[in-house]
mmCIF file of C-alpha atoms and ligand atoms in Angstrom:
data_model
loop_
_atom_site.group_PDB
_atom_site.id
_atom_site.type_symbol
_atom_site.label_atom_id
_atom_site.label_comp_id
_atom_site.label_asym_id
_atom_site.label_seq_id
_atom_site.Cartn_x
_atom_site.Cartn_y
_atom_site.Cartn_z
ATOM 1 C CA MET A 983 21.525 -6.394 -1.544
ATOM 2 C CA LYS A 984 19.643 -3.369 -2.989
ATOM 3 C CA LYS A 985 19.877 -0.021 -1.177
ATOM 4 C CA PRO A 986 16.605 0.691 0.656
ATOM 5 C CA ILE A 987 14.278 3.313 -0.819
ATOM 6 C CA ARG A 988 13.648 5.841 1.957
ATOM 7 C CA VAL A 989 10.016 6.973 2.259
ATOM 8 C CA ALA A 990 8.850 9.801 4.526
ATOM 9 C CA VAL A 991 5.241 9.729 5.720
ATOM 10 C CA THR A 992 3.797 12.713 7.574
ATOM 11 C CA GLY A 993 0.817 12.240 9.865
ATOM 12 C CA ALA A 994 2.144 8.733 10.407
ATOM 13 C CA ALA A 995 0.073 8.138 13.552
ATOM 14 C CA GLY A 996 -3.177 9.147 11.863
ATOM 15 C CA GLN A 997 -5.921 7.069 10.295
ATOM 16 C CA ILE A 998 -4.442 6.908 6.816
ATOM 17 C CA GLY A 999 -0.995 6.303 8.260
ATOM 18 C CA TYR A 1000 -2.290 3.252 10.093
ATOM 19 C CA SER A 1001 -3.356 1.650 6.807
ATOM 20 C CA LEU A 1002 -0.463 2.943 4.727
ATOM 21 C CA LEU A 1003 2.673 2.129 6.706
ATOM 22 C CA PHE A 1004 2.108 -1.609 6.906
ATOM 23 C CA ARG A 1005 1.583 -1.854 3.163
ATOM 24 C CA ILE A 1006 4.736 0.125 2.394
ATOM 25 C CA ALA A 1007 6.707 -2.041 4.805
ATOM 26 C CA ASN A 1008 5.238 -5.118 3.128
ATOM 27 C CA GLY A 1009 6.700 -4.059 -0.236
ATOM 28 C CA ASP A 1010 3.470 -2.878 -1.878
ATOM 29 C CA LEU A 1011 5.083 0.274 -3.340
ATOM 30 C CA PHE A 1012 8.227 -1.034 -4.988
ATOM 31 C CA GLY A 1013 7.822 -4.792 -5.087
ATOM 32 C CA PRO A 1014 9.016 -7.844 -3.176
ATOM 33 C CA ASP A 1015 12.747 -7.400 -3.959
ATOM 34 C CA GLN A 1016 13.118 -3.787 -2.887
ATOM 35 C CA PRO A 1017 14.006 -2.964 0.742
ATOM 36 C CA VAL A 1018 12.454 0.172 2.232
ATOM 37 C CA ALA A 1019 13.186 2.546 5.116
ATOM 38 C CA LEU A 1020 10.456 4.607 6.790
ATOM 39 C CA ASN A 1021 10.849 8.169 8.094
ATOM 40 C CA LEU A 1022 7.740 8.732 10.191
ATOM 41 C CA ILE A 1023 6.889 12.367 10.880
ATOM 42 C CA GLU A 1024 4.338 13.572 13.422
ATOM 43 C CA ILE A 1025 3.648 16.710 15.416
ATOM 44 C CA GLU A 1026 4.625 16.488 19.133
ATOM 45 C CA PRO A 1027 1.252 15.153 20.417
ATOM 46 C CA GLY A 1028 1.375 12.443 17.752
ATOM 47 C CA LEU A 1029 4.753 11.060 18.846
ATOM 48 C CA GLU A 1030 3.392 8.917 21.683
ATOM 49 C CA PRO A 1031 0.748 7.155 19.554
ATOM 50 C CA LEU A 1032 3.389 6.857 16.834
ATOM 51 C CA LYS A 1033 5.523 4.818 19.249
ATOM 52 C CA GLY A 1034 2.700 2.288 19.418
ATOM 53 C CA VAL A 1035 2.437 2.124 15.625
ATOM 54 C CA VAL A 1036 6.194 1.535 15.409
ATOM 55 C CA MET A 1037 5.938 -1.272 17.974
ATOM 56 C CA GLU A 1038 3.357 -2.878 15.707
ATOM 57 C CA LEU A 1039 5.565 -2.423 12.654
ATOM 58 C CA GLU A 1040 8.365 -4.153 14.552
ATOM 59 C CA ASP A 1041 6.006 -6.932 15.563
ATOM 60 C CA CYS A 1042 5.252 -7.655 11.914
ATOM 61 C CA ALA A 1043 8.938 -8.538 11.321
ATOM 62 C CA PHE A 1044 8.670 -7.342 7.722
ATOM 63 C CA PRO A 1045 11.659 -8.712 5.796
ATOM 64 C CA LEU A 1046 11.877 -5.621 3.549
ATOM 65 C CA LEU A 1047 11.751 -2.973 6.290
ATOM 66 C CA LYS A 1048 15.350 -1.960 7.080
ATOM 67 C CA ASP A 1049 15.073 1.205 9.166
ATOM 68 C CA ILE A 1050 12.486 3.340 10.963
ATOM 69 C CA VAL A 1051 12.965 6.997 11.971
ATOM 70 C CA GLN A 1052 10.354 8.632 14.271
ATOM 71 C CA THR A 1053 10.484 12.385 14.599
ATOM 72 C CA SER A 1054 8.715 15.725 14.789
ATOM 73 C CA ASP A 1055 11.809 17.482 13.412
ATOM 74 C CA LEU A 1056 11.265 18.083 9.698
ATOM 75 C CA ASP A 1057 15.007 18.268 8.965
ATOM 76 C CA VAL A 1058 15.476 14.799 10.443
ATOM 77 C CA GLY A 1059 12.274 13.496 8.889
ATOM 78 C CA PHE A 1060 13.022 14.486 5.305
ATOM 79 C CA LYS A 1061 16.776 13.707 5.435
ATOM 80 C CA ASP A 1062 17.776 11.858 2.246
ATOM 81 C CA VAL A 1063 14.259 10.692 1.463
ATOM 82 C CA ASP A 1064 13.477 9.377 -2.030
ATOM 83 C CA TRP A 1065 9.711 9.698 -1.643
ATOM 84 C CA ALA A 1066 7.669 11.972 0.638
ATOM 85 C CA LEU A 1067 4.030 11.125 1.257
ATOM 86 C CA LEU A 1068 2.471 14.227 2.814
ATOM 87 C CA VAL A 1069 -0.594 12.974 4.651
ATOM 88 C CA GLY A 1070 -0.376 14.837 7.975
ATOM 89 C CA SER A 1071 -3.042 17.540 8.231
ATOM 90 C CA VAL A 1072 -6.556 17.977 9.557
ATOM 91 C CA PRO A 1073 -9.397 16.109 7.805
ATOM 92 C CA ARG A 1074 -12.698 17.892 7.132
ATOM 93 C CA LYS A 1075 -15.840 17.262 9.140
ATOM 94 C CA ALA A 1076 -19.399 16.802 7.836
ATOM 95 C CA GLY A 1077 -20.700 19.959 6.164
ATOM 96 C CA MET A 1078 -17.269 21.291 5.146
ATOM 97 C CA GLU A 1079 -15.752 21.450 1.661
ATOM 98 C CA ARG A 1080 -12.113 20.400 1.390
ATOM 99 C CA LYS A 1081 -11.044 23.929 0.495
ATOM 100 C CA ASP A 1082 -12.379 25.104 3.892
ATOM 101 C CA LEU A 1083 -9.243 23.400 5.247
ATOM 102 C CA LEU A 1084 -6.891 25.731 3.368
ATOM 103 C CA ASP A 1085 -6.632 28.155 6.278
ATOM 104 C CA ILE A 1086 -5.830 25.359 8.740
ATOM 105 C CA ASN A 1087 -3.681 23.095 6.575
ATOM 106 C CA GLY A 1088 -2.094 25.374 3.961
ATOM 107 C CA LYS A 1089 0.650 26.661 6.222
ATOM 108 C CA ILE A 1090 1.791 23.128 7.095
ATOM 109 C CA PHE A 1091 3.003 22.770 3.531
ATOM 110 C CA THR A 1092 5.273 25.835 3.454
ATOM 111 C CA GLY A 1093 7.541 24.426 6.178
ATOM 112 C CA GLN A 1094 7.389 20.921 4.751
ATOM 113 C CA GLY A 1095 8.255 22.148 1.230
ATOM 114 C CA GLN A 1096 11.222 24.066 2.632
ATOM 115 C CA ALA A 1097 12.403 21.069 4.668
ATOM 116 C CA ILE A 1098 12.153 18.804 1.614
ATOM 117 C CA ASP A 1099 14.191 21.387 -0.292
ATOM 118 C CA ARG A 1100 16.906 21.420 2.394
ATOM 119 C CA ASN A 1101 17.124 17.717 3.091
ATOM 120 C CA ALA A 1102 15.600 15.324 0.606
ATOM 121 C CA SER A 1103 17.432 13.462 -2.134
ATOM 122 C CA PRO A 1104 17.744 15.769 -5.187
ATOM 123 C CA ASN A 1105 15.292 13.652 -7.141
ATOM 124 C CA CYS A 1106 12.808 13.177 -4.294
ATOM 125 C CA ARG A 1107 9.225 12.707 -5.434
ATOM 126 C CA THR A 1108 6.394 14.012 -3.270
ATOM 127 C CA LEU A 1109 2.761 12.899 -3.215
ATOM 128 C CA VAL A 1110 0.400 15.196 -1.306
ATOM 129 C CA VAL A 1111 -2.627 13.485 0.222
ATOM 130 C CA GLY A 1112 -3.564 16.057 2.911
ATOM 131 C CA ASN A 1113 -6.463 18.251 1.807
ATOM 132 C CA PRO A 1114 -7.005 20.318 -0.177
ATOM 133 C CA CYS A 1115 -4.269 18.268 -1.787
ATOM 134 C CA ASN A 1116 -3.850 20.080 -5.139
ATOM 135 C CA THR A 1117 -3.287 23.472 -3.584
ATOM 136 C CA ASN A 1118 -1.269 22.110 -0.644
ATOM 137 C CA CYS A 1119 0.998 20.487 -3.242
ATOM 138 C CA LEU A 1120 1.284 23.821 -5.053
ATOM 139 C CA ILE A 1121 2.363 25.468 -1.787
ATOM 140 C CA ALA A 1122 4.989 22.822 -1.004
ATOM 141 C CA MET A 1123 6.335 22.761 -4.576
ATOM 142 C CA SER A 1124 6.678 26.549 -4.619
ATOM 143 C CA GLN A 1125 8.871 26.368 -1.495
ATOM 144 C CA ALA A 1126 11.238 23.742 -2.868
ATOM 145 C CA LYS A 1127 12.976 25.255 -5.863
ATOM 146 C CA ARG A 1128 15.794 22.678 -5.827
ATOM 147 C CA ILE A 1129 13.387 19.801 -6.600
ATOM 148 C CA PRO A 1130 12.143 19.502 -10.218
ATOM 149 C CA LYS A 1131 8.499 20.490 -10.767
ATOM 150 C CA GLU A 1132 7.855 17.097 -12.419
ATOM 151 C CA ASN A 1133 8.396 15.483 -9.005
ATOM 152 C CA TRP A 1134 5.290 16.925 -7.314
ATOM 153 C CA PHE A 1135 1.985 15.056 -7.251
ATOM 154 C CA ALA A 1136 -1.447 15.443 -5.645
ATOM 155 C CA MET A 1137 -3.673 12.446 -5.108
ATOM 156 C CA THR A 1138 -6.763 12.005 -7.299
ATOM 157 C CA ARG A 1139 -6.392 8.240 -7.654
ATOM 158 C CA LEU A 1140 -9.053 7.595 -5.032
ATOM 159 C CA ASP A 1141 -11.479 9.474 -7.287
ATOM 160 C CA GLU A 1142 -10.391 7.394 -10.297
ATOM 161 C CA ASN A 1143 -10.898 4.178 -8.351
ATOM 162 C CA ARG A 1144 -14.296 5.357 -7.128
ATOM 163 C CA ALA A 1145 -15.355 6.280 -10.661
ATOM 164 C CA LYS A 1146 -14.273 2.899 -12.035
ATOM 165 C CA SER A 1147 -16.278 1.091 -9.361
ATOM 166 C CA GLN A 1148 -19.394 3.156 -10.091
ATOM 167 C CA LEU A 1149 -19.165 2.512 -13.849
ATOM 168 C CA ALA A 1150 -18.454 -1.192 -13.357
ATOM 169 C CA ASP A 1151 -21.440 -1.538 -11.064
ATOM 170 C CA LYS A 1152 -23.755 0.208 -13.525
ATOM 171 C CA ALA A 1153 -22.505 -1.865 -16.487
ATOM 172 C CA GLY A 1154 -22.496 -5.145 -14.545
ATOM 173 C CA VAL A 1155 -18.780 -5.771 -15.136
ATOM 174 C CA HIS A 1156 -15.729 -6.032 -12.876
ATOM 175 C CA ASN A 1157 -13.929 -2.813 -11.992
ATOM 176 C CA SER A 1158 -10.794 -4.096 -13.781
ATOM 177 C CA ASP A 1159 -12.785 -4.046 -17.041
ATOM 178 C CA VAL A 1160 -12.957 -0.240 -16.801
ATOM 179 C CA THR A 1161 -9.883 1.564 -18.159
ATOM 180 C CA ASN A 1162 -8.850 5.016 -19.407
ATOM 181 C CA LEU A 1163 -10.649 6.830 -16.605
ATOM 182 C CA ALA A 1164 -9.238 10.319 -16.200
ATOM 183 C CA ILE A 1165 -10.046 12.617 -13.324
ATOM 184 C CA TRP A 1166 -9.576 16.205 -14.481
ATOM 185 C CA GLY A 1167 -8.723 19.057 -12.140
ATOM 186 C CA ASN A 1168 -9.199 19.373 -8.431
ATOM 187 C CA HIS A 1169 -9.708 16.682 -5.771
ATOM 188 C CA SER A 1170 -12.919 18.436 -4.796
ATOM 189 C CA ALA A 1171 -16.600 18.632 -5.611
ATOM 190 C CA THR A 1172 -15.731 20.234 -8.982
ATOM 191 C CA GLN A 1173 -13.533 17.373 -10.193
ATOM 192 C CA TYR A 1174 -14.542 15.871 -13.542
ATOM 193 C CA PRO A 1175 -14.511 12.065 -13.837
ATOM 194 C CA ASP A 1176 -14.315 11.815 -17.635
ATOM 195 C CA PHE A 1177 -16.646 9.044 -18.828
ATOM 196 C CA THR A 1178 -16.476 10.326 -22.421
ATOM 197 C CA ASN A 1179 -12.949 8.980 -22.938
ATOM 198 C CA ALA A 1180 -13.219 6.004 -20.567
ATOM 199 C CA LYS A 1181 -13.588 2.421 -21.784
ATOM 200 C CA ILE A 1182 -15.276 -0.760 -20.665
ATOM 201 C CA ASN A 1183 -13.603 -3.872 -22.065
ATOM 202 C CA GLY A 1184 -12.056 -1.691 -24.762
ATOM 203 C CA ALA A 1185 -15.339 -0.115 -25.935
ATOM 204 C CA ALA A 1186 -16.547 3.408 -25.209
ATOM 205 C CA VAL A 1187 -18.393 3.634 -21.892
ATOM 206 C CA THR A 1188 -21.235 5.306 -23.763
ATOM 207 C CA ASP A 1189 -21.619 2.126 -25.885
ATOM 208 C CA LYS A 1190 -21.994 0.019 -22.744
ATOM 209 C CA ILE A 1191 -24.033 2.404 -20.590
ATOM 210 C CA ALA A 1192 -26.839 3.945 -22.620
ATOM 211 C CA ASP A 1193 -28.169 6.065 -19.757
ATOM 212 C CA GLN A 1194 -26.615 9.461 -20.658
ATOM 213 C CA GLU A 1195 -28.647 11.193 -17.980
ATOM 214 C CA TRP A 1196 -27.055 8.976 -15.328
ATOM 215 C CA LEU A 1197 -23.556 9.460 -16.766
ATOM 216 C CA GLN A 1198 -23.874 13.239 -16.903
ATOM 217 C CA GLY A 1199 -25.674 13.522 -13.569
ATOM 218 C CA GLU A 1200 -25.671 10.929 -10.800
ATOM 219 C CA PHE A 1201 -22.405 9.272 -11.841
ATOM 220 C CA ILE A 1202 -20.446 12.507 -11.650
ATOM 221 C CA SER A 1203 -22.055 13.757 -8.452
ATOM 222 C CA THR A 1204 -21.611 10.391 -6.724
ATOM 223 C CA VAL A 1205 -17.865 10.477 -7.417
ATOM 224 C CA GLN A 1206 -17.599 14.168 -6.495
ATOM 225 C CA GLN A 1207 -19.473 13.610 -3.221
ATOM 226 C CA ARG A 1208 -18.102 10.200 -2.267
ATOM 227 C CA GLY A 1209 -15.713 11.597 0.344
ATOM 228 C CA ALA A 1210 -18.569 13.468 2.018
ATOM 229 C CA ALA A 1211 -20.799 10.369 1.894
ATOM 230 C CA ILE A 1212 -18.099 8.348 3.674
ATOM 231 C CA ILE A 1213 -17.668 11.031 6.346
ATOM 232 C CA LYS A 1214 -21.441 10.998 6.908
ATOM 233 C CA ALA A 1215 -21.621 7.207 7.163
ATOM 234 C CA ARG A 1216 -18.391 6.521 9.061
ATOM 235 C CA GLY A 1217 -18.100 9.679 11.105
ATOM 236 C CA ALA A 1218 -14.518 9.962 9.822
ATOM 237 C CA SER A 1219 -12.991 10.476 6.426
ATOM 238 C CA SER A 1220 -11.896 7.652 4.169
ATOM 239 C CA ALA A 1221 -8.685 6.075 5.378
ATOM 240 C CA ALA A 1222 -8.008 2.541 4.097
ATOM 241 C CA SER A 1223 -9.214 3.425 0.596
ATOM 242 C CA ALA A 1224 -7.109 6.600 0.691
ATOM 243 C CA ALA A 1225 -4.027 4.637 1.741
ATOM 244 C CA ASN A 1226 -4.749 2.141 -1.025
ATOM 245 C CA ALA A 1227 -5.000 4.959 -3.566
ATOM 246 C CA ALA A 1228 -1.667 6.385 -2.384
ATOM 247 C CA ILE A 1229 -0.087 2.969 -2.960
ATOM 248 C CA ASP A 1230 -1.727 2.757 -6.407
ATOM 249 C CA THR A 1231 -0.461 6.248 -7.284
ATOM 250 C CA VAL A 1232 3.171 5.549 -6.424
ATOM 251 C CA ARG A 1233 3.087 2.144 -8.118
ATOM 252 C CA SER A 1234 1.634 3.735 -11.251
ATOM 253 C CA LEU A 1235 4.399 6.363 -11.232
ATOM 254 C CA VAL A 1236 7.225 3.834 -10.941
ATOM 255 C CA THR A 1237 5.795 1.299 -13.410
ATOM 256 C CA PRO A 1238 5.263 1.886 -17.151
ATOM 257 C CA THR A 1239 1.552 2.310 -17.895
ATOM 258 C CA ALA A 1240 -0.123 -0.500 -19.851
ATOM 259 C CA GLU A 1241 -0.294 0.185 -23.592
ATOM 260 C CA GLY A 1242 -3.172 2.525 -24.436
ATOM 261 C CA ASP A 1243 -4.239 3.170 -20.837
ATOM 262 C CA TRP A 1244 -3.624 6.059 -18.435
ATOM 263 C CA HIS A 1245 -3.940 6.914 -14.753
ATOM 264 C CA SER A 1246 -4.979 10.038 -12.848
ATOM 265 C CA VAL A 1247 -2.770 12.154 -10.654
ATOM 266 C CA GLY A 1248 -2.407 15.877 -10.020
ATOM 267 C CA VAL A 1249 0.764 17.259 -11.655
ATOM 268 C CA CYS A 1250 2.148 20.702 -12.378
ATOM 269 C CA SER A 1251 0.313 21.826 -15.528
ATOM 270 C CA ASP A 1252 2.509 22.476 -18.560
ATOM 271 C CA GLY A 1253 -0.387 24.188 -20.348
ATOM 272 C CA SER A 1254 -1.776 20.989 -21.933
ATOM 273 C CA TYR A 1255 -5.471 21.268 -22.882
ATOM 274 C CA GLY A 1256 -5.314 25.007 -22.167
ATOM 275 C CA ILE A 1257 -4.976 24.495 -18.402
ATOM 276 C CA PRO A 1258 -3.002 27.413 -16.912
ATOM 277 C CA GLU A 1259 0.643 26.533 -16.427
ATOM 278 C CA GLY A 1260 1.752 25.906 -12.864
ATOM 279 C CA LEU A 1261 -1.590 24.784 -11.374
ATOM 280 C CA ILE A 1262 -1.451 21.361 -9.750
ATOM 281 C CA TYR A 1263 -4.043 19.704 -11.947
ATOM 282 C CA SER A 1264 -5.204 16.139 -12.372
ATOM 283 C CA PHE A 1265 -4.722 14.908 -15.950
ATOM 284 C CA PRO A 1266 -4.676 11.573 -17.745
ATOM 285 C CA ILE A 1267 -1.040 10.548 -17.242
ATOM 286 C CA ARG A 1268 1.110 7.867 -18.811
ATOM 287 C CA THR A 1269 4.225 6.688 -17.025
ATOM 288 C CA VAL A 1270 6.907 6.032 -19.617
ATOM 289 C CA GLU A 1271 9.405 4.613 -17.132
ATOM 290 C CA ASP A 1272 10.168 5.053 -13.432
ATOM 291 C CA GLY A 1273 10.682 8.824 -13.046
ATOM 292 C CA LYS A 1274 9.331 9.838 -16.464
ATOM 293 C CA TRP A 1275 5.682 10.610 -17.163
ATOM 294 C CA GLU A 1276 3.684 12.549 -19.753
ATOM 295 C CA VAL A 1277 0.217 14.055 -20.061
ATOM 296 C CA VAL A 1278 -1.803 12.038 -22.591
ATOM 297 C CA GLN A 1279 -2.340 14.348 -25.556
ATOM 298 C CA GLY A 1280 -5.056 14.574 -28.195
ATOM 299 C CA LEU A 1281 -8.084 13.377 -26.241
ATOM 300 C CA GLU A 1282 -11.377 14.698 -27.538
ATOM 301 C CA ILE A 1283 -12.938 17.182 -25.141
ATOM 302 C CA ASP A 1284 -16.585 17.684 -26.077
ATOM 303 C CA ALA A 1285 -18.655 20.696 -25.029
ATOM 304 C CA PHE A 1286 -19.990 18.933 -21.935
ATOM 305 C CA SER A 1287 -16.489 17.970 -20.788
ATOM 306 C CA LYS A 1288 -15.170 21.453 -21.563
ATOM 307 C CA GLY A 1289 -17.758 23.011 -19.240
ATOM 308 C CA LYS A 1290 -16.772 20.668 -16.405
ATOM 309 C CA ILE A 1291 -13.038 21.194 -16.977
ATOM 310 C CA ASP A 1292 -13.501 24.974 -17.007
ATOM 311 C CA ALA A 1293 -15.348 24.822 -13.660
ATOM 312 C CA THR A 1294 -12.657 22.833 -11.865
ATOM 313 C CA THR A 1295 -9.943 25.034 -13.412
ATOM 314 C CA ALA A 1296 -11.671 28.148 -12.095
ATOM 315 C CA GLU A 1297 -11.814 26.644 -8.606
ATOM 316 C CA LEU A 1298 -8.105 25.813 -8.643
ATOM 317 C CA GLU A 1299 -7.288 29.345 -9.775
ATOM 318 C CA GLU A 1300 -9.366 30.695 -6.877
ATOM 319 C CA GLU A 1301 -7.564 28.419 -4.411
ATOM 320 C CA ARG A 1302 -4.176 29.483 -5.817
ATOM 321 C CA ASP A 1303 -5.101 33.136 -5.437
ATOM 322 C CA ALA A 1304 -6.327 32.550 -1.877
ATOM 323 C CA VAL A 1305 -2.917 31.166 -0.823
ATOM 324 C CA SER A 1306 -0.745 33.666 -2.688
ATOM 325 C CA GLY A 1307 0.838 34.634 0.655
ATOM 326 C CA LEU A 1308 2.081 31.055 1.161
ATOM 327 C CA LEU A 1309 3.688 30.634 -2.270
ATOM 328 C CA GLY A 1310 7.462 30.867 -2.474
HETATM 329 N N1 LIG B 1489 -6.448 13.147 -1.425
HETATM 330 C C1 LIG B 1489 -7.299 12.251 -0.971
HETATM 331 O O1 LIG B 1489 -7.896 11.501 -1.757
HETATM 332 C C2 LIG B 1489 -7.555 12.084 0.502
HETATM 333 C C3 LIG B 1489 -8.295 10.984 0.947
HETATM 334 C C4 LIG B 1489 -8.542 10.853 2.317
HETATM 335 C C5 LIG B 1489 -8.058 11.788 3.222
HETATM 336 N N2 LIG B 1489 -7.340 12.844 2.754
HETATM 337 C C6 LIG B 1489 -6.787 13.841 3.682
HETATM 338 O O2 LIG B 1489 -5.661 13.269 4.360
HETATM 339 C C7 LIG B 1489 -5.439 13.979 5.573
HETATM 340 C C8 LIG B 1489 -5.195 13.009 6.727
HETATM 341 O O3 LIG B 1489 -6.346 12.271 6.968
HETATM 342 P P1 LIG B 1489 -6.416 11.235 8.212
HETATM 343 O O4 LIG B 1489 -7.757 10.603 8.146
HETATM 344 O O5 LIG B 1489 -5.211 10.380 8.254
HETATM 345 O O6 LIG B 1489 -6.398 12.271 9.437
HETATM 346 P P2 LIG B 1489 -6.043 11.982 10.965
HETATM 347 O O7 LIG B 1489 -6.505 13.166 11.735
HETATM 348 O O8 LIG B 1489 -6.484 10.625 11.369
HETATM 349 O O9 LIG B 1489 -4.449 11.944 10.959
HETATM 350 C C9 LIG B 1489 -3.702 13.069 10.634
HETATM 351 C C10 LIG B 1489 -2.398 12.961 11.371
HETATM 352 O O10 LIG B 1489 -1.590 14.035 10.938
HETATM 353 C C11 LIG B 1489 -0.899 14.544 12.053
HETATM 354 N N3 LIG B 1489 -0.502 15.903 11.730
HETATM 355 C C12 LIG B 1489 -1.229 17.046 11.800
HETATM 356 N N4 LIG B 1489 -0.487 18.101 11.437
HETATM 357 C C13 LIG B 1489 0.734 17.607 11.118
HETATM 358 C C14 LIG B 1489 1.939 18.210 10.689
HETATM 359 N N5 LIG B 1489 2.042 19.532 10.534
HETATM 360 N N6 LIG B 1489 3.007 17.411 10.460
HETATM 361 C C15 LIG B 1489 2.930 16.081 10.651
HETATM 362 N N7 LIG B 1489 1.810 15.464 11.066
HETATM 363 C C16 LIG B 1489 0.733 16.211 11.303
HETATM 364 C C17 LIG B 1489 -1.879 14.425 13.228
HETATM 365 O O11 LIG B 1489 -1.214 14.412 14.465
HETATM 366 C C18 LIG B 1489 -2.541 13.101 12.892
HETATM 367 O O12 LIG B 1489 -1.892 12.008 13.521
HETATM 368 C C19 LIG B 1489 -6.651 14.904 5.750
HETATM 369 O O13 LIG B 1489 -6.323 16.207 5.290
HETATM 370 C C20 LIG B 1489 -7.686 14.276 4.817
HETATM 371 O O14 LIG B 1489 -8.661 15.209 4.392
HETATM 372 C C21 LIG B 1489 -7.076 13.004 1.420
HETATM 373 O O1 LIG B 1490 -13.562 13.810 1.467
HETATM 374 C C1 LIG B 1490 -12.670 14.028 2.288
HETATM 375 O O2 LIG B 1490 -12.625 15.046 2.979
HETATM 376 C C2 LIG B 1490 -11.575 13.009 2.466
HETATM 377 C C3 LIG B 1490 -10.980 12.595 1.184
HETATM 378 O O3 LIG B 1490 -10.530 13.686 0.425
HETATM 379 C C4 LIG B 1490 -11.893 11.730 0.357
HETATM 380 O O4 LIG B 1490 -12.062 11.977 -0.826
HETATM 381 O O5 LIG B 1490 -12.410 10.731 0.899
#
């Protein structure tokens, strides 16, 4: 019998947690032959609702779920974990930008980074979902010097999935026909969903969608503003689609990427494409094997793309400077 993979989830009693936990317990991250254990972390007021979520997990009788820990103690919560999914934090309300949450949420990630450093398995991988996720990931990573920098990720997969759906809808194809869609930069209104290198059924998107004005305008702004549009319509931020994107991200990081394709996730920049080293930046990423990934090199960045990439880089530099007091 395989040893369970231990996954910590913060904010486990929240909206995203409610969609995420059941899918992890069902085997959606690591497949049908891999047992899992869940370390569920909440702040004190979240522990009572968390009890109810755990009762429901028990009532599912998931064959792969071998252990559940419920705690508000970070040292208990991150003990020996192989993956940490940092969701717990405050979502924005209508009218806010995600970076307006830095003051409220940023400090959560100093303590969590330190607790991961003290307790997690030496090769623990962390995916930050809580917003603003790139800079929160930077904060946590900076506090956890024992854990390799390659093991820190911020979620931009929801943006990739959104962009693929928009392109598929415009071209009248299925979303699975859209590949090679990179999100560059920040999970924010400056992110750049790169249609210039994306493909539809193997052909350039620009060969399939002739409307350049739409690609350069409405397409990009729809993806950039999709989170805000959902908050406006639902009265709460995206949850099931965010949980789904977290599952997609982890699966894409533990499974070799299909030949010629790539996926989007924020990683610690190594200077590729002139992006300042050390920023948590979304790039086109190829997973070589479980635990080994690389930034796709040599993509053509035209003048239009360069302008967009520069804008999101500048925003991430501003965010980094704003949290300098939280960096270890
Ligand atoms: N990166 C993305 O694509 C993406 C997508 C959707 C949402 N988000 C972000 O995810 C976060 C969570 O969203 P949600 O809808 O689940 O919010 P929510 O308010 O429903 O749940 C958040 C949970 O986190 C808990 N929490 C707060 N501080 C905590 C801490 N210090 N430690 C542990 N738990 C803590 C709360 O008690 C709550 O149960 C928000 O910041 C939201 O903006 C990111
Ligand atoms: O937009 C938000 O604040 C939530 C999330 O980041 C999203 O993209 O849906």
